[in-house]
Amino acid sequence: MSTNGKKGFIDVLVGLQWGDEGKGKNIDELLSSGIYSGVARFQGGANAGHTLKFGNTEFIGHIVPSGCLREGVELYVGNGVVVDIVSLVKEIKELKNLGFDVENRLYISNRAKLVTALHPFLDKAEEAYRSKDGEKIGTTSRGIGPTYSDSRARRGLLIGDILFSDFNQKEENLAKIHMDFLKMYQREAGFEIPNEKIMEMKEKWQEALALVKKLKICDLSSLLQKRLAEGKNILAEGAQGIMLDIDYGDYPNVTSSNTLPANVSLGLGVSHRTIRDIYGVIKAYTTKVGGGDFPARIKDKEVEKLFQDAGHEFGATTGRSRMCGWLDLVALKYAIGLSGANKIFVNKADICPTDKIKVVTEYLENGKMMKEFPLRLNQVTDVTTEEMAGWGGANYGISKKENVSPALSLYLDYIKNKLTDFGVEIVSVGTGPDREHTISWN
Ligand code: GDP
Ligand code: IMO
Ligand code: MG
């Protein structure tokens, strides 16, 4: 099996906040080293929106891994992913229009979960139902929760099922259950979807299905093991962020998958012993989209708006505006501890539209200052912050460490010092959205 006697490894990259840290850009950046032969998504689905940009080329990947703009890099969609085939087909077409043919290097696990035509409607219906009690999660409406629920309830469909002759029957059976659920939500929450909308979606979905049948649907676990045995290295691309993990986030304001690197092994079908480095991505501040509490949120609405505008903080998947907060060290330390991240990317270091920048160091919970992340964020009534000088627009687009403004340098040193106990190093600092807008921090 092994051609050179040396086994390959997997490096993992995950977001350490609430998503949208700039993971797509960093995957693309890591690929420039030439040491990875493929990029693999291991969890989540089209709730992800990973932006890639160089020059006039811009692409937002929801299902297609962020190695798509690097010719020759294999792209893997693991069994842990819930696959929205309509989005997948759209992305493949978009990439073709940009001059990137990915079909011949895209491999989808036959065990990946299939998002059906009705899952996104169910997602919306469940949100309407939760809204009755004011407990909306603010999902991306991509059918993520319902698809993972069906998987766990052992009635879901796998991507590999689409190649079997009993598929239509299985799909019909599941659709019946979904229609019953939708009727229940209509009764209980007044959630109604016009029949034409369902028909329209079903048609689009069937068209996508015909195209997906022609893609490389395979036993991805075996393929990855083979690649590793050949001495090839793979990059596992996390979606969402550690703070949205189903088990360790602020439940229920989380996504429906495990976003931790621990899930790489399960979501790809490879041993955890193949994992080498864990890259953790943060923004220099914090953002969050959707519902749930956000203790680090900037209290002054005008200041929050300054960050939103300067950082273009609008969702890559839903277009919703993202709430902005200060860098939250309580949450960050929790995320580093859970993920085992040893190398850190700091993005959006060019965004500082204020004279001062703050960092959250403690939460006030039940009248006590706490440095530990609580079970429920709604118990946090205030936070302690430390304040430093800001740097304005000074660092936009720079790529050399010697050109970094003194205030940003101090800020990055401050972060590094606060994380000393974790033995992490900052490896790269982002100064803009483009592939070139990055400073190697070694
Ligand atoms: P992801 O989901 O973690 O891949 O991140 P998104 O693509 O959803 O959001 C990150 C946004 O920030 C995108 O619009 C990127 O183009 C942009 N971006 C990434 N890094 C930087 C950076 O260092 N500075 C600035 N100004 N924008 C960045
Ligand atoms: P990337 O990979 C930011 C949030 C949603 C919502 C919660 C649950 O681009 O960083 P879901 O649709 O998953 O059931 O929604 O999770 N969310 C994200 N927020 N970035 C993401 O992905 C997200 N994916 C889901 O806003 O609060
Ligand atoms: Mg995103």
XYZ file of C-alpha atoms and ligand atoms in Angstrom:
498
model
C 0.000 0.000 0.000
C 2.462 2.681 1.155
C 4.691 3.848 -1.680
C 7.370 5.503 0.429
C 6.982 3.779 3.771
C 5.682 7.028 5.251
C 2.051 7.459 6.177
C 0.167 10.649 5.467
C -1.605 12.696 8.135
C -4.716 14.793 8.565
C -4.583 18.392 9.736
C -7.845 19.847 10.967
C -9.064 23.425 10.723
C -12.018 24.566 12.838
C -13.641 27.840 13.818
C -13.168 28.653 17.500
C -16.072 31.098 17.804
C -19.663 31.065 16.502
C -18.795 30.481 12.824
C -17.803 32.820 9.982
C -14.274 33.255 11.324
C -12.825 33.080 7.788
C -12.216 29.318 7.669
C -12.606 29.102 3.878
C -9.873 31.653 3.297
C -7.520 29.864 5.704
C -8.092 26.455 4.070
C -7.164 28.038 0.750
C -4.131 29.640 2.404
C -2.909 26.357 3.922
C -3.149 24.718 0.497
C -0.518 27.088 -0.895
C 2.096 25.031 0.988
C 1.445 22.182 -1.449
C 1.586 19.569 1.332
C -2.077 18.575 1.139
C -3.572 16.501 -1.667
C -7.180 16.934 -0.594
C -9.707 18.831 1.550
C -12.533 17.053 3.372
C -15.737 18.344 4.937
C -16.666 16.093 7.888
C -19.824 17.669 9.382
C -22.534 20.259 8.818
C -24.087 20.987 5.477
C -25.192 23.953 3.412
C -25.644 25.984 6.596
C -21.951 26.716 6.047
C -20.905 29.592 3.810
C -17.158 29.692 3.229
C -15.883 32.637 1.213
C -12.906 32.346 -1.126
C -11.523 35.389 -2.854
C -8.597 36.299 -5.034
C -8.554 39.232 -7.411
C -11.937 39.360 -9.122
C -12.752 35.739 -8.369
C -15.121 35.148 -5.471
C -16.842 31.920 -4.526
C -18.933 30.942 -1.517
C -18.855 27.222 -0.807
C -21.730 25.640 1.129
C -21.078 21.965 0.408
C -18.080 21.942 -1.939
C -14.890 21.996 0.178
C -12.700 25.096 0.100
C -9.960 23.461 -1.964
C -12.066 24.030 -5.089
C -10.066 26.998 -6.367
C -6.805 25.043 -6.227
C -6.433 22.845 -9.305
C -5.586 19.214 -8.638
C -6.694 19.240 -5.010
C -9.152 16.426 -4.301
C -12.431 17.411 -2.636
C -14.154 15.081 -0.204
C -17.624 15.229 1.356
C -17.628 12.876 4.334
C -20.340 10.660 5.809
C -20.830 13.186 8.637
C -22.127 15.802 6.197
C -25.800 16.427 5.411
C -25.798 17.017 1.669
C -28.107 19.576 0.092
C -27.997 18.347 -3.505
C -29.628 21.486 -4.928
C -26.875 23.607 -3.403
C -24.202 21.116 -4.469
C -25.257 21.175 -8.116
C -25.514 24.967 -8.097
C -22.003 25.262 -6.670
C -20.524 22.873 -9.250
C -22.097 25.008 -12.011
C -20.871 28.242 -10.470
C -17.365 26.835 -10.253
C -17.507 25.728 -13.884
C -18.456 29.288 -14.864
C -15.442 30.538 -12.914
C -13.240 28.110 -14.872
C -12.871 25.394 -12.220
C -13.945 21.882 -13.112
C -14.447 20.003 -9.868
C -16.565 17.007 -10.896
C -13.559 14.807 -11.641
C -11.952 15.506 -8.234
C -15.039 15.564 -6.017
C -15.777 12.416 -3.984
C -18.917 12.035 -1.890
C -19.288 9.413 0.798
C -22.091 6.951 0.055
C -22.840 7.217 3.795
C -23.335 11.017 3.755
C -26.839 12.074 4.727
C -29.278 13.204 2.059
C -31.218 16.429 2.617
C -34.569 15.824 0.922
C -36.821 18.375 -0.769
C -38.954 18.686 2.373
C -36.226 19.021 5.004
C -35.782 22.796 4.509
C -39.569 23.283 4.901
C -39.514 21.225 8.085
C -36.656 23.367 9.361
C -38.796 26.489 8.870
C -41.845 24.797 10.395
C -39.902 23.771 13.503
C -38.708 27.351 13.867
C -42.302 28.601 13.607
C -43.284 26.124 16.312
C -40.451 27.234 18.610
C -41.333 30.884 17.991
C -44.672 30.331 19.750
C -42.691 30.206 23.001
C -40.144 32.791 21.881
C -37.447 30.148 21.598
C -36.407 30.506 18.000
C -32.877 29.264 17.214
C -32.509 31.368 14.086
C -31.437 28.446 11.900
C -30.207 28.883 8.342
C -33.376 27.099 7.026
C -31.195 24.626 5.129
C -32.824 21.556 6.651
C -29.854 20.751 8.870
C -31.698 19.870 12.105
C -34.433 17.773 10.439
C -31.896 15.815 8.350
C -29.710 14.967 11.341
C -32.884 14.130 13.334
C -34.024 11.675 10.648
C -30.553 10.154 10.603
C -30.617 9.556 14.358
C -34.202 8.287 14.194
C -32.926 5.756 11.635
C -35.422 6.691 8.943
C -33.188 9.045 6.930
C -31.697 8.499 3.504
C -28.045 8.224 2.579
C -26.448 9.591 -0.556
C -25.582 6.017 -1.570
C -29.295 5.113 -1.429
C -29.971 7.161 -4.553
C -28.242 4.465 -6.631
C -30.520 1.637 -5.431
C -33.736 0.564 -7.142
C -35.762 0.924 -3.917
C -34.812 4.598 -3.572
C -38.034 6.115 -4.939
C -40.111 4.032 -2.572
C -37.933 4.933 0.410
C -38.034 8.606 -0.502
C -41.838 8.508 -0.847
C -42.178 6.834 2.556
C -40.046 9.505 4.192
C -41.926 12.290 2.375
C -45.196 10.939 3.837
C -43.799 11.225 7.355
C -42.577 14.743 6.563
C -45.984 15.798 5.235
C -47.590 14.528 8.457
C -45.114 16.579 10.475
C -45.803 19.627 8.334
C -49.556 19.217 8.876
C -48.945 19.008 12.615
C -46.911 22.223 12.509
C -49.656 23.838 10.455
C -52.189 22.875 13.120
C -50.031 23.819 16.108
C -48.156 26.865 14.832
C -50.193 28.017 11.858
C -47.189 27.340 9.658
C -48.371 26.896 6.116
C -46.510 26.388 2.851
C -48.306 26.869 -0.436
C -48.462 23.632 -2.387
C -46.849 25.271 -5.442
C -43.767 26.008 -3.367
C -43.422 22.367 -2.405
C -43.925 21.261 -6.013
C -41.379 23.794 -7.236
C -38.805 22.569 -4.719
C -39.498 18.917 -5.531
C -38.889 19.608 -9.209
C -35.578 21.361 -8.532
C -34.572 18.561 -6.207
C -35.326 15.855 -8.804
C -33.267 17.722 -11.402
C -30.358 17.928 -8.953
C -30.760 14.251 -8.088
C -30.288 13.219 -11.727
C -26.994 15.139 -11.847
C -25.743 13.927 -8.453
C -26.214 10.304 -9.585
C -23.402 10.934 -12.101
C -20.934 12.157 -9.439
C -18.308 10.028 -7.686
C -20.306 8.479 -4.839
C -18.010 6.078 -3.034
C -16.790 4.368 0.108
C -14.932 7.501 1.163
C -13.530 6.005 4.336
C -11.602 3.409 2.274
C -10.478 6.011 -0.222
C -9.110 8.296 2.503
C -7.360 5.420 4.213
C -5.786 4.542 0.870
C -4.652 8.128 0.318
C -3.085 8.238 3.781
C -1.349 4.929 3.156
C 0.047 6.423 -0.060
C 1.677 9.088 2.093
C -0.774 11.811 1.094
C -1.905 14.462 3.604
C -5.436 15.714 3.954
C -6.949 18.862 5.385
C -10.222 18.438 7.294
C -12.381 21.558 6.940
C -14.636 22.341 9.874
C -17.892 24.186 9.354
C -19.654 26.429 11.900
C -17.566 26.855 15.050
C -16.817 25.176 18.356
C -19.354 27.387 20.144
C -22.101 25.936 17.914
C -21.254 22.307 18.750
C -24.393 20.294 19.571
C -22.884 18.883 22.776
C -20.664 21.700 23.985
C -22.295 24.893 22.693
C -24.995 26.935 24.428
C -27.670 24.246 23.902
C -30.206 24.539 22.267
C -28.758 27.566 20.453
C -26.382 25.385 18.499
C -26.241 23.547 15.199
C -27.123 19.858 14.920
C -23.636 18.394 14.466
C -20.464 18.029 16.480
C -18.133 20.719 15.237
C -15.206 19.550 17.383
C -12.133 17.997 15.718
C -13.065 14.831 17.649
C -15.747 14.375 14.984
C -13.215 14.183 12.128
C -12.641 10.516 12.760
C -16.368 9.691 12.754
C -17.313 12.100 9.984
C -14.703 10.785 7.558
C -14.200 7.190 8.640
C -10.516 7.500 9.542
C -8.688 6.786 12.778
C -8.166 9.707 15.164
C -4.528 8.603 15.261
C -4.094 10.059 11.760
C -4.609 13.606 13.064
C -1.563 15.868 13.374
C -2.175 19.615 13.847
C -5.360 21.371 14.785
C -5.718 24.856 13.386
C -8.185 27.101 15.180
C -9.546 30.201 13.487
C -10.687 33.365 15.244
C -11.645 36.853 14.256
C -9.952 39.678 16.150
C -13.461 40.353 17.513
C -16.502 38.047 17.667
C -19.657 37.674 15.611
C -22.770 35.573 15.985
C -25.782 35.131 13.740
C -29.160 33.708 14.723
C -30.719 33.434 18.171
C -29.307 32.802 21.622
C -27.402 34.890 24.128
C -24.141 36.611 23.300
C -22.492 38.063 26.433
C -19.612 39.685 24.541
C -21.980 41.636 22.289
C -21.001 45.299 21.977
C -23.517 47.188 24.096
C -23.344 50.483 22.241
C -25.473 49.909 19.111
C -23.590 52.589 17.173
C -20.253 50.957 17.902
C -21.651 47.536 16.970
C -22.844 49.026 13.682
C -19.347 50.373 13.012
C -17.953 46.819 13.257
C -20.805 45.394 11.180
C -20.178 47.899 8.403
C -16.373 47.830 8.469
C -16.296 44.017 8.620
C -19.185 43.544 6.139
C -20.793 41.329 8.746
C -23.639 39.906 6.731
C -24.086 36.138 6.474
C -22.562 34.321 3.485
C -25.470 31.831 3.566
C -28.534 33.813 4.625
C -27.489 37.457 4.204
C -28.620 38.146 7.796
C -26.653 40.777 9.706
C -24.259 39.292 12.239
C -24.219 40.549 15.826
C -20.776 41.912 16.737
C -18.968 41.513 20.040
C -15.530 41.942 21.548
C -13.063 39.076 21.534
C -14.395 36.746 24.230
C -11.556 35.047 26.117
C -13.900 32.999 28.318
C -15.450 31.375 25.250
C -12.140 31.202 23.395
C -10.320 29.350 26.177
C -13.252 26.936 26.407
C -13.078 26.351 22.637
C -9.311 25.834 22.636
C -9.580 23.377 25.508
C -12.286 21.387 23.721
C -10.695 21.432 20.287
C -7.047 21.028 21.232
C -6.174 23.722 18.694
C -2.413 24.280 18.724
C -2.092 26.773 15.857
C -4.188 29.895 15.582
C -5.258 32.051 12.647
C -6.395 35.553 13.614
C -8.582 37.065 10.884
C -10.044 40.500 10.355
C -7.134 42.154 12.114
C -7.690 45.032 9.688
C -11.095 45.756 11.201
C -10.961 48.193 14.094
C -13.264 51.142 13.458
C -12.858 52.532 17.007
C -10.110 54.264 19.036
C -10.250 51.572 21.696
C -10.738 47.855 21.485
C -12.031 45.681 24.324
C -11.606 42.050 25.298
C -13.963 40.058 27.548
C -12.075 38.316 30.357
C -14.821 37.188 32.781
C -18.582 36.571 32.930
C -20.806 37.698 35.797
C -23.020 34.720 36.695
C -25.295 34.613 39.764
C -23.444 37.589 41.233
C -20.019 35.941 40.840
C -17.288 36.687 38.330
C -16.506 33.484 36.415
C -13.734 32.556 33.991
C -15.390 29.232 33.063
C -17.946 28.840 30.302
C -21.387 28.190 31.864
C -24.048 25.646 30.951
C -26.457 28.427 30.044
C -25.356 31.722 28.583
C -28.662 33.298 29.645
C -27.350 33.187 33.228
C -24.603 35.665 32.343
C -25.735 39.142 33.347
C -22.580 41.131 32.664
C -18.950 40.780 31.616
C -15.571 42.202 32.650
C -13.570 43.743 29.836
C -10.019 44.975 29.390
C -9.407 47.864 27.042
C -6.559 48.636 24.662
C -5.744 51.186 21.992
C -7.354 50.517 18.612
C -5.652 50.865 15.224
C -8.313 52.158 12.799
C -7.929 51.086 9.176
C -4.125 51.071 9.369
C -3.487 47.404 8.637
C -5.749 46.692 5.661
C -4.175 44.457 3.039
C -0.666 44.354 4.484
C 1.300 41.119 4.165
C 4.519 41.899 6.017
C 4.928 41.622 9.765
C 7.194 44.700 9.908
C 4.332 46.854 8.557
C 1.891 45.960 11.323
C 0.861 48.995 13.381
C 2.162 49.066 16.998
C -1.377 48.952 18.450
C -2.269 45.771 16.522
C 1.068 44.222 17.459
C 0.327 44.884 21.142
C -3.162 43.440 20.756
C -1.847 40.220 19.195
C 0.830 39.908 21.910
C -1.891 40.387 24.506
C -3.964 37.531 22.997
C -0.912 35.285 22.789
C -0.036 35.967 26.447
C -3.588 35.264 27.593
C -3.401 31.881 25.854
C 0.099 30.918 27.095
C -1.241 28.113 29.283
C -2.637 26.358 26.206
C 0.693 26.296 24.361
C -0.842 27.694 21.194
C 0.956 29.779 18.614
C -0.446 32.398 16.258
C 0.572 31.278 12.762
C -1.130 33.770 10.502
C -2.933 37.104 10.675
C -5.605 38.111 8.152
C -5.702 41.714 6.972
C -8.343 41.543 4.247
C -10.588 39.139 2.314
C -8.163 38.391 -0.509
C -5.843 35.385 -0.675
C -2.912 37.850 -0.568
C -4.175 39.708 2.515
C -2.365 37.677 5.098
C 0.741 37.900 7.261
C 2.741 34.819 8.135
C 3.301 35.145 11.881
C 6.128 32.657 12.382
P -16.204 31.082 7.150
O -17.614 30.636 7.190
O -15.475 30.857 8.430
O -15.431 30.531 5.978
O -16.250 32.661 6.963
P -17.247 33.487 5.979
O -16.797 33.331 4.588
O -18.660 33.187 6.292
O -17.025 34.951 6.538
C -15.787 35.538 6.579
C -15.856 36.858 5.795
O -14.729 37.645 6.108
C -15.808 36.670 4.292
O -16.542 37.690 3.684
C -14.328 36.806 3.973
O -14.099 37.241 2.640
C -13.913 37.856 4.959
N -12.543 37.776 5.481
C -11.815 36.669 5.815
N -10.640 37.040 6.373
C -10.639 38.391 6.414
C -9.718 39.365 6.914
O -8.660 39.049 7.457
N -10.100 40.683 6.802
C -11.277 41.067 6.221
N -11.556 42.367 6.150
N -12.157 40.176 5.744
C -11.839 38.865 5.850
P -19.920 28.662 8.712
O -19.384 27.299 8.357
C -22.369 31.033 11.457
C -25.917 29.068 13.140
C -27.270 29.587 12.695
C -28.085 29.291 13.938
C -27.515 27.958 14.414
C -28.310 26.740 13.962
O -20.157 29.532 7.545
O -19.099 29.283 9.776
P -28.576 25.492 11.628
O -29.019 25.993 10.289
O -27.202 24.930 11.642
O -29.563 24.559 12.259
O -28.562 26.804 12.575
O -26.196 27.892 13.889
N -25.002 28.669 12.043
C -23.941 29.386 11.644
N -23.496 30.594 12.050
N -21.678 30.339 10.534
C -22.101 29.117 10.133
O -21.383 28.337 9.297
C -23.302 28.606 10.661
N -24.017 27.464 10.488
C -25.034 27.506 11.340
O -27.223 30.955 12.412
O -27.826 30.248 14.928
Mg -19.557 31.386 6.919
